[in-house]
mmCIF file of C-alpha atoms and ligand atoms in Angstrom:
data_model
loop_
_atom_site.group_PDB
_atom_site.id
_atom_site.type_symbol
_atom_site.label_atom_id
_atom_site.label_comp_id
_atom_site.label_asym_id
_atom_site.label_seq_id
_atom_site.Cartn_x
_atom_site.Cartn_y
_atom_site.Cartn_z
ATOM 1 C CA UNK A 1270 15.339 -223.641 26.560
ATOM 2 C CA UNK A 1271 12.562 -223.843 29.132
ATOM 3 C CA UNK A 1272 12.161 -220.346 30.603
ATOM 4 C CA UNK A 1273 10.229 -221.778 33.554
ATOM 5 C CA UNK A 1274 13.618 -222.896 34.819
ATOM 6 C CA UNK A 1275 14.030 -219.290 36.043
ATOM 7 C CA UNK A 1276 10.952 -219.410 38.284
ATOM 8 C CA UNK A 1277 11.876 -222.850 39.571
ATOM 9 C CA UNK A 1278 15.300 -221.493 40.564
ATOM 10 C CA UNK A 1279 13.621 -218.615 42.461
ATOM 11 C CA UNK A 1280 11.255 -221.042 44.169
ATOM 12 C CA UNK A 1281 14.189 -223.237 45.153
ATOM 13 C CA UNK A 1282 15.815 -220.198 46.787
ATOM 14 C CA UNK A 1283 12.704 -219.691 48.884
ATOM 15 C CA UNK A 1284 13.418 -223.122 50.397
ATOM 16 C CA UNK A 1285 16.376 -221.469 52.140
ATOM 17 C CA UNK A 1286 14.145 -218.959 53.928
ATOM 18 C CA UNK A 1287 13.146 -219.236 57.591
ATOM 19 C CA UNK A 1288 10.886 -222.220 58.345
ATOM 20 C CA UNK A 1289 8.297 -219.588 59.364
ATOM 21 C CA UNK A 1290 8.486 -217.668 56.057
ATOM 22 C CA UNK A 1291 5.655 -217.755 53.524
ATOM 23 C CA UNK A 1292 6.621 -219.608 50.353
ATOM 24 C CA UNK A 1293 5.033 -218.812 47.041
ATOM 25 C CA UNK A 1294 4.674 -222.505 46.133
ATOM 26 C CA UNK A 1295 2.594 -223.142 49.254
ATOM 27 C CA UNK A 1296 0.428 -220.019 48.857
ATOM 28 C CA UNK A 1297 -3.278 -220.537 49.453
ATOM 29 C CA UNK A 1298 -3.457 -219.233 45.912
ATOM 30 C CA UNK A 1299 -5.743 -217.042 43.843
ATOM 31 C CA UNK A 1300 -9.516 -217.064 43.500
ATOM 32 C CA UNK A 1301 -9.138 -217.902 39.820
ATOM 33 C CA UNK A 1302 -6.282 -220.335 39.183
ATOM 34 C CA UNK A 1303 -3.706 -219.176 36.642
ATOM 35 C CA UNK A 1304 -0.800 -220.756 34.789
ATOM 36 C CA UNK A 1305 2.526 -219.862 36.471
ATOM 37 C CA UNK A 1306 4.792 -217.109 35.161
ATOM 38 C CA UNK A 1307 8.049 -218.380 33.647
ATOM 39 C CA UNK A 1308 10.216 -215.678 35.280
ATOM 40 C CA UNK A 1309 8.517 -214.765 38.551
ATOM 41 C CA UNK A 1310 7.173 -216.371 41.692
ATOM 42 C CA UNK A 1311 3.518 -215.785 42.579
ATOM 43 C CA UNK A 1312 4.353 -213.018 45.083
ATOM 44 C CA UNK A 1313 6.659 -211.262 42.604
ATOM 45 C CA UNK A 1314 3.834 -211.356 40.135
ATOM 46 C CA UNK A 1315 1.460 -209.766 42.659
ATOM 47 C CA UNK A 1316 3.989 -207.021 43.366
ATOM 48 C CA UNK A 1317 4.207 -206.198 39.658
ATOM 49 C CA UNK A 1318 0.441 -206.212 39.190
ATOM 50 C CA UNK A 1319 -0.010 -203.691 42.001
ATOM 51 C CA UNK A 1320 2.801 -201.461 40.738
ATOM 52 C CA UNK A 1321 1.282 -201.227 37.264
ATOM 53 C CA UNK A 1322 -2.192 -200.124 38.347
ATOM 54 C CA UNK A 1323 -3.645 -196.679 37.818
ATOM 55 C CA UNK A 1324 -4.674 -196.639 41.480
ATOM 56 C CA UNK A 1325 -0.995 -196.955 42.449
ATOM 57 C CA UNK A 1326 -0.014 -194.022 40.238
ATOM 58 C CA UNK A 1327 -2.704 -191.848 41.768
ATOM 59 C CA UNK A 1328 -1.059 -192.209 45.190
ATOM 60 C CA UNK A 1329 1.351 -189.465 44.139
ATOM 61 C CA UNK A 1330 -1.371 -186.833 44.558
ATOM 62 C CA UNK A 1331 -3.041 -188.231 47.655
ATOM 63 C CA UNK A 1332 -2.515 -186.797 51.117
ATOM 64 C CA UNK A 1333 -0.389 -188.408 53.772
ATOM 65 C CA UNK A 1334 -0.948 -185.788 56.494
ATOM 66 C CA UNK A 1335 -0.796 -182.376 54.845
ATOM 67 C CA UNK A 1336 -3.440 -181.831 52.168
ATOM 68 C CA UNK A 1337 -2.331 -180.991 48.621
ATOM 69 C CA UNK A 1338 0.897 -179.351 49.851
ATOM 70 C CA UNK A 1339 2.298 -176.642 47.612
ATOM 71 C CA UNK A 1340 5.860 -177.476 48.625
ATOM 72 C CA UNK A 1341 7.634 -180.365 46.923
ATOM 73 C CA UNK A 1342 9.309 -181.986 49.931
ATOM 74 C CA UNK A 1343 6.202 -183.126 51.787
ATOM 75 C CA UNK A 1344 5.504 -186.821 51.932
ATOM 76 C CA UNK A 1345 2.675 -188.018 49.718
ATOM 77 C CA UNK A 1346 0.848 -191.326 49.878
ATOM 78 C CA UNK A 1347 3.171 -192.554 47.125
ATOM 79 C CA UNK A 1348 6.477 -191.711 48.814
ATOM 80 C CA UNK A 1349 5.042 -193.057 52.089
ATOM 81 C CA UNK A 1350 4.195 -196.320 50.325
ATOM 82 C CA UNK A 1351 7.698 -196.581 48.866
ATOM 83 C CA UNK A 1352 9.240 -195.974 52.303
ATOM 84 C CA UNK A 1353 7.008 -198.642 53.856
ATOM 85 C CA UNK A 1354 8.042 -201.070 51.127
ATOM 86 C CA UNK A 1355 11.722 -200.380 51.735
ATOM 87 C CA UNK A 1356 11.481 -200.699 55.526
ATOM 88 C CA UNK A 1357 9.420 -203.883 55.156
ATOM 89 C CA UNK A 1358 11.917 -205.398 52.732
ATOM 90 C CA UNK A 1359 14.836 -204.597 55.019
ATOM 91 C CA UNK A 1360 13.140 -206.238 58.013
ATOM 92 C CA UNK A 1361 11.905 -209.231 55.994
ATOM 93 C CA UNK A 1362 15.348 -209.816 54.498
ATOM 94 C CA UNK A 1363 17.050 -209.492 57.871
ATOM 95 C CA UNK A 1364 14.695 -212.084 59.376
ATOM 96 C CA UNK A 1365 15.068 -214.387 56.362
ATOM 97 C CA UNK A 1366 11.383 -213.984 55.520
ATOM 98 C CA UNK A 1367 9.842 -213.608 52.070
ATOM 99 C CA UNK A 1368 10.889 -210.156 50.860
ATOM 100 C CA UNK A 1369 8.692 -210.361 47.754
ATOM 101 C CA UNK A 1370 5.528 -210.952 49.749
ATOM 102 C CA UNK A 1371 6.380 -208.087 52.110
ATOM 103 C CA UNK A 1372 7.049 -205.777 49.168
ATOM 104 C CA UNK A 1373 3.827 -206.685 47.367
ATOM 105 C CA UNK A 1374 1.678 -206.114 50.461
ATOM 106 C CA UNK A 1375 3.468 -202.863 51.301
ATOM 107 C CA UNK A 1376 2.919 -201.446 47.806
ATOM 108 C CA UNK A 1377 -0.788 -202.235 48.043
ATOM 109 C CA UNK A 1378 -1.472 -201.390 51.681
ATOM 110 C CA UNK A 1379 -2.716 -197.795 51.199
ATOM 111 C CA UNK A 1380 -4.039 -198.053 47.651
ATOM 112 C CA UNK A 1381 -7.631 -197.632 48.894
ATOM 113 C CA UNK A 1382 -6.993 -194.336 50.654
ATOM 114 C CA UNK A 1383 -9.295 -191.610 49.391
ATOM 115 C CA UNK A 1384 -8.446 -187.948 48.882
ATOM 116 C CA UNK A 1385 -7.482 -185.877 51.971
ATOM 117 C CA UNK A 1386 -6.104 -188.828 53.918
ATOM 118 C CA UNK A 1387 -7.947 -189.865 57.058
ATOM 119 C CA UNK A 1388 -10.277 -186.866 56.756
ATOM 120 C CA UNK A 1389 -11.589 -188.223 53.461
ATOM 121 C CA UNK A 1390 -11.903 -191.652 55.046
ATOM 122 C CA UNK A 1391 -13.962 -190.251 57.940
ATOM 123 C CA UNK A 1392 -16.254 -188.329 55.589
ATOM 124 C CA UNK A 1393 -16.925 -191.409 53.449
ATOM 125 C CA UNK A 1394 -17.510 -193.485 56.585
ATOM 126 C CA UNK A 1395 -20.318 -191.063 57.531
ATOM 127 C CA UNK A 1396 -21.798 -191.247 54.032
ATOM 128 C CA UNK A 1397 -21.988 -195.028 53.682
ATOM 129 C CA UNK A 1398 -24.368 -197.132 55.792
ATOM 130 C CA UNK A 1399 -21.723 -199.872 55.974
ATOM 131 C CA UNK A 1400 -18.963 -197.357 56.836
ATOM 132 C CA UNK A 1401 -15.647 -196.938 55.067
ATOM 133 C CA UNK A 1402 -12.182 -198.108 56.061
ATOM 134 C CA UNK A 1403 -9.156 -197.552 53.843
ATOM 135 C CA UNK A 1404 -7.722 -201.019 54.490
ATOM 136 C CA UNK A 1405 -10.939 -202.710 53.344
ATOM 137 C CA UNK A 1406 -11.058 -200.319 50.413
ATOM 138 C CA UNK A 1407 -7.463 -201.251 49.499
ATOM 139 C CA UNK A 1408 -8.576 -204.885 49.265
ATOM 140 C CA UNK A 1409 -11.625 -203.802 47.262
ATOM 141 C CA UNK A 1410 -9.504 -201.812 44.797
ATOM 142 C CA UNK A 1411 -7.074 -204.692 44.338
ATOM 143 C CA UNK A 1412 -9.629 -207.487 44.323
ATOM 144 C CA UNK A 1413 -12.632 -205.906 42.589
ATOM 145 C CA UNK A 1414 -12.234 -202.454 41.074
ATOM 146 C CA UNK A 1415 -8.915 -202.508 39.240
ATOM 147 C CA UNK A 1416 -8.460 -204.167 35.880
ATOM 148 C CA UNK A 1417 -11.808 -202.903 34.542
ATOM 149 C CA UNK A 1418 -13.823 -204.422 37.382
ATOM 150 C CA UNK A 1419 -12.177 -207.836 37.273
ATOM 151 C CA UNK A 1420 -9.638 -207.203 40.043
ATOM 152 C CA UNK A 1421 -6.018 -208.308 40.005
ATOM 153 C CA UNK A 1422 -6.684 -211.861 41.222
ATOM 154 C CA UNK A 1423 -3.933 -211.602 43.865
ATOM 155 C CA UNK A 1424 -2.822 -214.333 46.227
ATOM 156 C CA UNK A 1425 -4.588 -214.803 49.546
ATOM 157 C CA UNK A 1426 -1.502 -213.832 51.571
ATOM 158 C CA UNK A 1427 -1.065 -210.442 49.885
ATOM 159 C CA UNK A 1428 -4.735 -209.513 50.320
ATOM 160 C CA UNK A 1429 -4.678 -210.687 53.947
ATOM 161 C CA UNK A 1430 -1.627 -208.551 54.718
ATOM 162 C CA UNK A 1431 -3.206 -205.494 53.074
ATOM 163 C CA UNK A 1432 -6.497 -205.899 54.947
ATOM 164 C CA UNK A 1433 -4.789 -206.225 58.328
ATOM 165 C CA UNK A 1434 -2.141 -203.526 57.856
ATOM 166 C CA UNK A 1435 -4.197 -200.878 59.645
ATOM 167 C CA UNK A 1436 -3.494 -199.964 63.251
ATOM 168 C CA UNK A 1437 -5.788 -198.883 66.051
ATOM 169 C CA UNK A 1438 -5.097 -195.624 67.872
ATOM 170 C CA UNK A 1439 -3.986 -197.078 71.176
ATOM 171 C CA UNK A 1440 -0.988 -199.145 70.122
ATOM 172 C CA UNK A 1441 1.146 -199.883 67.071
ATOM 173 C CA UNK A 1442 0.405 -203.588 67.534
ATOM 174 C CA UNK A 1443 -3.268 -203.311 68.493
ATOM 175 C CA UNK A 1444 -5.275 -206.005 66.732
ATOM 176 C CA UNK A 1445 -8.143 -203.848 65.536
ATOM 177 C CA UNK A 1446 -8.358 -205.542 62.150
ATOM 178 C CA UNK A 1447 -6.853 -208.912 63.035
ATOM 179 C CA UNK A 1448 -3.332 -210.302 62.936
ATOM 180 C CA UNK A 1449 -1.982 -211.060 59.450
ATOM 181 C CA UNK A 1450 -1.647 -214.800 58.880
ATOM 182 C CA UNK A 1451 1.940 -214.399 57.649
ATOM 183 C CA UNK A 1452 4.922 -212.908 59.447
ATOM 184 C CA UNK A 1453 5.525 -210.867 56.301
ATOM 185 C CA UNK A 1454 2.091 -209.274 56.813
ATOM 186 C CA UNK A 1455 3.058 -208.464 60.402
ATOM 187 C CA UNK A 1456 6.282 -206.912 59.107
ATOM 188 C CA UNK A 1457 4.337 -204.635 56.747
ATOM 189 C CA UNK A 1458 1.980 -203.533 59.515
ATOM 190 C CA UNK A 1459 4.952 -202.496 61.647
ATOM 191 C CA UNK A 1460 6.926 -200.999 58.749
ATOM 192 C CA UNK A 1461 3.942 -198.738 58.046
ATOM 193 C CA UNK A 1462 4.122 -197.284 61.565
ATOM 194 C CA UNK A 1463 7.923 -196.989 61.492
ATOM 195 C CA UNK A 1464 7.758 -195.108 58.198
ATOM 196 C CA UNK A 1465 4.965 -192.705 59.045
ATOM 197 C CA UNK A 1466 5.881 -191.664 62.546
ATOM 198 C CA UNK A 1467 9.329 -190.797 61.226
ATOM 199 C CA UNK A 1468 8.493 -189.018 57.984
ATOM 200 C CA UNK A 1469 5.572 -187.221 59.622
ATOM 201 C CA UNK A 1470 8.013 -185.716 62.150
ATOM 202 C CA UNK A 1471 9.979 -184.185 59.281
ATOM 203 C CA UNK A 1472 6.813 -182.845 57.648
ATOM 204 C CA UNK A 1473 5.528 -181.422 60.929
ATOM 205 C CA UNK A 1474 8.848 -179.624 61.451
ATOM 206 C CA UNK A 1475 8.698 -178.435 57.839
ATOM 207 C CA UNK A 1476 5.192 -177.075 58.463
ATOM 208 C CA UNK A 1477 6.347 -175.301 61.622
ATOM 209 C CA UNK A 1478 4.043 -177.297 63.919
ATOM 210 C CA UNK A 1479 6.873 -178.702 66.054
ATOM 211 C CA UNK A 1480 10.628 -178.463 66.394
ATOM 212 C CA UNK A 1481 13.065 -181.311 66.911
ATOM 213 C CA UNK A 1482 13.330 -180.104 70.530
ATOM 214 C CA UNK A 1483 9.629 -180.680 71.212
ATOM 215 C CA UNK A 1484 9.923 -184.442 70.713
ATOM 216 C CA UNK A 1485 9.382 -186.474 73.911
ATOM 217 C CA UNK A 1486 12.468 -187.084 76.056
ATOM 218 C CA UNK A 1487 12.111 -190.851 75.639
ATOM 219 C CA UNK A 1488 12.273 -190.368 71.885
ATOM 220 C CA UNK A 1489 15.479 -188.364 72.052
ATOM 221 C CA UNK A 1490 17.055 -190.667 74.604
ATOM 222 C CA UNK A 1491 16.071 -194.059 73.167
ATOM 223 C CA UNK A 1492 15.444 -193.509 69.472
ATOM 224 C CA UNK A 1493 17.957 -190.777 68.651
ATOM 225 C CA UNK A 1494 17.910 -187.172 67.550
ATOM 226 C CA UNK A 1495 17.982 -187.452 63.764
ATOM 227 C CA UNK A 1496 15.646 -188.990 61.212
ATOM 228 C CA UNK A 1497 18.272 -191.512 60.119
ATOM 229 C CA UNK A 1498 19.087 -192.506 63.706
ATOM 230 C CA UNK A 1499 15.436 -192.973 64.687
ATOM 231 C CA UNK A 1500 14.727 -195.159 61.662
ATOM 232 C CA UNK A 1501 17.834 -197.223 62.231
ATOM 233 C CA UNK A 1502 17.075 -197.729 65.935
ATOM 234 C CA UNK A 1503 13.498 -198.853 65.309
ATOM 235 C CA UNK A 1504 14.396 -201.203 62.460
ATOM 236 C CA UNK A 1505 17.363 -202.784 64.258
ATOM 237 C CA UNK A 1506 15.285 -203.207 67.409
ATOM 238 C CA UNK A 1507 12.466 -204.960 65.613
ATOM 239 C CA UNK A 1508 14.868 -207.346 63.908
ATOM 240 C CA UNK A 1509 16.552 -208.210 67.184
ATOM 241 C CA UNK A 1510 13.323 -208.555 69.180
ATOM 242 C CA UNK A 1511 11.743 -210.697 66.425
ATOM 243 C CA UNK A 1512 14.754 -212.974 65.911
ATOM 244 C CA UNK A 1513 12.682 -216.088 66.651
ATOM 245 C CA UNK A 1514 11.098 -215.492 63.235
ATOM 246 C CA UNK A 1515 14.337 -216.625 61.582
ATOM 247 C CA UNK A 1516 13.717 -220.094 62.970
ATOM 248 C CA UNK A 1517 15.833 -219.489 66.084
ATOM 249 C CA UNK A 1518 12.920 -219.725 68.494
ATOM 250 C CA UNK A 1519 9.558 -221.413 68.963
ATOM 251 C CA UNK A 1520 7.374 -218.290 69.055
ATOM 252 C CA UNK A 1521 7.841 -216.273 65.897
ATOM 253 C CA UNK A 1522 6.194 -212.905 66.234
ATOM 254 C CA UNK A 1523 7.097 -209.450 64.927
ATOM 255 C CA UNK A 1524 7.614 -207.060 67.818
ATOM 256 C CA UNK A 1525 9.744 -204.336 69.365
ATOM 257 C CA UNK A 1526 11.618 -204.753 72.624
ATOM 258 C CA UNK A 1527 9.392 -203.492 75.503
ATOM 259 C CA UNK A 1528 11.429 -200.303 76.004
ATOM 260 C CA UNK A 1529 11.463 -199.283 72.327
ATOM 261 C CA UNK A 1530 7.816 -200.313 71.959
ATOM 262 C CA UNK A 1531 6.866 -197.875 74.737
ATOM 263 C CA UNK A 1532 8.991 -195.109 73.199
ATOM 264 C CA UNK A 1533 7.469 -195.670 69.753
ATOM 265 C CA UNK A 1534 3.946 -195.535 71.180
ATOM 266 C CA UNK A 1535 4.760 -192.381 73.129
ATOM 267 C CA UNK A 1536 6.098 -190.790 69.957
ATOM 268 C CA UNK A 1537 2.995 -191.847 68.041
ATOM 269 C CA UNK A 1538 0.733 -190.381 70.722
ATOM 270 C CA UNK A 1539 2.788 -187.172 70.654
ATOM 271 C CA UNK A 1540 2.190 -186.988 66.901
ATOM 272 C CA UNK A 1541 -1.560 -187.421 67.395
ATOM 273 C CA UNK A 1542 -1.670 -184.603 69.958
ATOM 274 C CA UNK A 1543 0.663 -182.158 68.295
ATOM 275 C CA UNK A 1544 0.207 -182.861 64.598
ATOM 276 C CA UNK A 1545 -2.626 -185.139 63.452
ATOM 277 C CA UNK A 1546 -5.260 -183.600 65.733
ATOM 278 C CA UNK A 1547 -3.773 -180.111 65.867
ATOM 279 C CA UNK A 1548 -6.092 -177.197 65.079
ATOM 280 C CA UNK A 1549 -4.667 -176.114 61.727
ATOM 281 C CA UNK A 1550 -4.380 -179.732 60.571
ATOM 282 C CA UNK A 1551 -7.982 -180.283 61.652
ATOM 283 C CA UNK A 1552 -9.240 -177.136 59.925
ATOM 284 C CA UNK A 1553 -7.708 -178.224 56.654
ATOM 285 C CA UNK A 1554 -9.069 -181.723 57.218
ATOM 286 C CA UNK A 1555 -12.573 -180.364 57.875
ATOM 287 C CA UNK A 1556 -12.401 -178.507 54.588
ATOM 288 C CA UNK A 1557 -11.445 -181.744 52.833
ATOM 289 C CA UNK A 1558 -14.319 -183.555 54.547
ATOM 290 C CA UNK A 1559 -16.820 -180.959 53.384
ATOM 291 C CA UNK A 1560 -15.579 -181.391 49.806
ATOM 292 C CA UNK A 1561 -16.012 -185.170 50.036
ATOM 293 C CA UNK A 1562 -19.553 -184.778 51.438
ATOM 294 C CA UNK A 1563 -20.351 -182.256 48.701
ATOM 295 C CA UNK A 1564 -19.185 -184.651 45.982
ATOM 296 C CA UNK A 1565 -21.068 -187.554 47.553
ATOM 297 C CA UNK A 1566 -24.337 -185.586 47.586
ATOM 298 C CA UNK A 1567 -23.675 -184.472 44.018
ATOM 299 C CA UNK A 1568 -23.212 -188.010 42.718
ATOM 300 C CA UNK A 1569 -26.292 -189.307 44.544
ATOM 301 C CA UNK A 1570 -28.262 -186.629 42.689
ATOM 302 C CA UNK A 1571 -26.435 -187.307 39.398
ATOM 303 C CA UNK A 1572 -25.541 -191.008 39.362
ATOM 304 C CA UNK A 1573 -25.019 -190.875 35.594
ATOM 305 C CA UNK A 1574 -21.856 -188.834 36.280
ATOM 306 C CA UNK A 1575 -20.231 -191.616 38.315
ATOM 307 C CA UNK A 1576 -17.419 -192.980 36.193
ATOM 308 C CA UNK A 1577 -17.998 -196.621 35.217
ATOM 309 C CA UNK A 1578 -14.204 -197.044 35.225
ATOM 310 C CA UNK A 1579 -14.029 -196.648 39.017
ATOM 311 C CA UNK A 1580 -17.218 -198.329 40.208
ATOM 312 C CA UNK A 1581 -19.191 -201.510 39.637
ATOM 313 C CA UNK A 1582 -22.464 -201.206 37.675
ATOM 314 C CA UNK A 1583 -24.585 -203.488 39.880
ATOM 315 C CA UNK A 1584 -23.702 -201.809 43.179
ATOM 316 C CA UNK A 1585 -26.053 -199.407 45.009
ATOM 317 C CA UNK A 1586 -25.524 -195.776 44.052
ATOM 318 C CA UNK A 1587 -23.983 -194.929 47.460
ATOM 319 C CA UNK A 1588 -21.336 -197.589 46.987
ATOM 320 C CA UNK A 1589 -20.605 -196.488 43.432
ATOM 321 C CA UNK A 1590 -20.265 -192.860 44.511
ATOM 322 C CA UNK A 1591 -17.938 -193.821 47.368
ATOM 323 C CA UNK A 1592 -15.784 -196.018 45.118
ATOM 324 C CA UNK A 1593 -15.487 -193.222 42.571
ATOM 325 C CA UNK A 1594 -14.719 -190.485 45.114
ATOM 326 C CA UNK A 1595 -12.252 -192.614 47.077
ATOM 327 C CA UNK A 1596 -10.269 -193.195 43.913
ATOM 328 C CA UNK A 1597 -9.783 -189.451 43.417
ATOM 329 C CA UNK A 1598 -6.571 -187.616 44.191
ATOM 330 C CA UNK A 1599 -6.743 -184.512 46.394
ATOM 331 C CA UNK A 1600 -6.305 -182.178 43.483
ATOM 332 C CA UNK A 1601 -8.787 -183.987 41.245
ATOM 333 C CA UNK A 1602 -11.437 -183.832 43.983
ATOM 334 C CA UNK A 1603 -10.718 -180.136 44.654
ATOM 335 C CA UNK A 1604 -10.855 -179.188 40.970
ATOM 336 C CA UNK A 1605 -14.002 -181.218 40.339
ATOM 337 C CA UNK A 1606 -15.767 -179.780 43.387
ATOM 338 C CA UNK A 1607 -14.643 -176.252 42.487
ATOM 339 C CA UNK A 1608 -16.097 -176.704 39.002
ATOM 340 C CA UNK A 1609 -19.391 -177.723 40.626
ATOM 341 C CA UNK A 1610 -19.389 -174.612 42.803
ATOM 342 C CA UNK A 1611 -18.407 -176.119 46.161
ATOM 343 C CA UNK A 1612 -17.420 -173.091 48.295
ATOM 344 C CA UNK A 1613 -14.713 -175.054 50.135
ATOM 345 C CA UNK A 1614 -12.992 -175.948 46.874
ATOM 346 C CA UNK A 1615 -13.317 -172.688 44.964
ATOM 347 C CA UNK A 1616 -10.069 -170.759 45.103
ATOM 348 C CA UNK A 1617 -7.998 -173.666 46.497
ATOM 349 C CA UNK A 1618 -4.881 -173.576 44.318
ATOM 350 C CA UNK A 1619 -3.758 -177.077 43.412
HETATM 351 MG MG1 MG B 2690 0.335 -196.542 55.360
#
């Protein structure tokens, strides 16, 4: 039999998606053309490539908000990524969009995050003349660094959605890094915010920074008073407010209703004030930043110690050091820095 019949059947199913959905057969394609897979569409193939990388596995020991937590129930970059993927798939499926594309982009969206979350990102941004942004680094990991420096050769749509998944401070939908060209990319961008503002509430309560009662009144009134209720409200609202994306309307765009949008932004701002920028969170973050700066200085002085597996040989030493450090997990960076005598890392049990 011709196994390619399987892929053709999957591609035929994509014909039933919304007229606004991305279809794998009309993808803008890969930089290096490849023969099709017999069993999978192009987006399914991208999803699998991302899942099987070492960079994806390392997400399990990278910070979401709380650095190298000793307790097992805190969210890590890996569980965050899995939650984003699930929320994105639910929304994409509900709107009859391409679930495989949404899943692939969601799994890759944070793969470029360095150790210590946004603190590590800020420290690397100070170190590099060109700056450092985790969304650009995610594209760099997927497109250049993985697969022994050859990259994964992903489709344009997946890389576009990863690059534009990041959000500016002022609004969940702020266009700081551009609007994804596909609705599936827009779904991932929103699913990221839905996932993190909700799981970060649980972690902040777990850490004793806030109680359920502290949440803004609009949150309690409009989004609900439990984790499950808040998630459900936000996801159902986005599906309803974005219904045009199914083909039912002329202006397909992924959005919340105005009331829920305002409540979600208020909740996000509350999280910035009470959790992300809170003193103890900042103190821990500053410690992480000092470790990143220490490692950066160390590798500039000892470029021969930069692993060739996580950097490109022809790049300037600053870039190679940043690529290597940003690939590290929290605990790897702490242990390495402690071994080199960094006072901020010595004695940090991980
Ligand atoms: Mg994320």
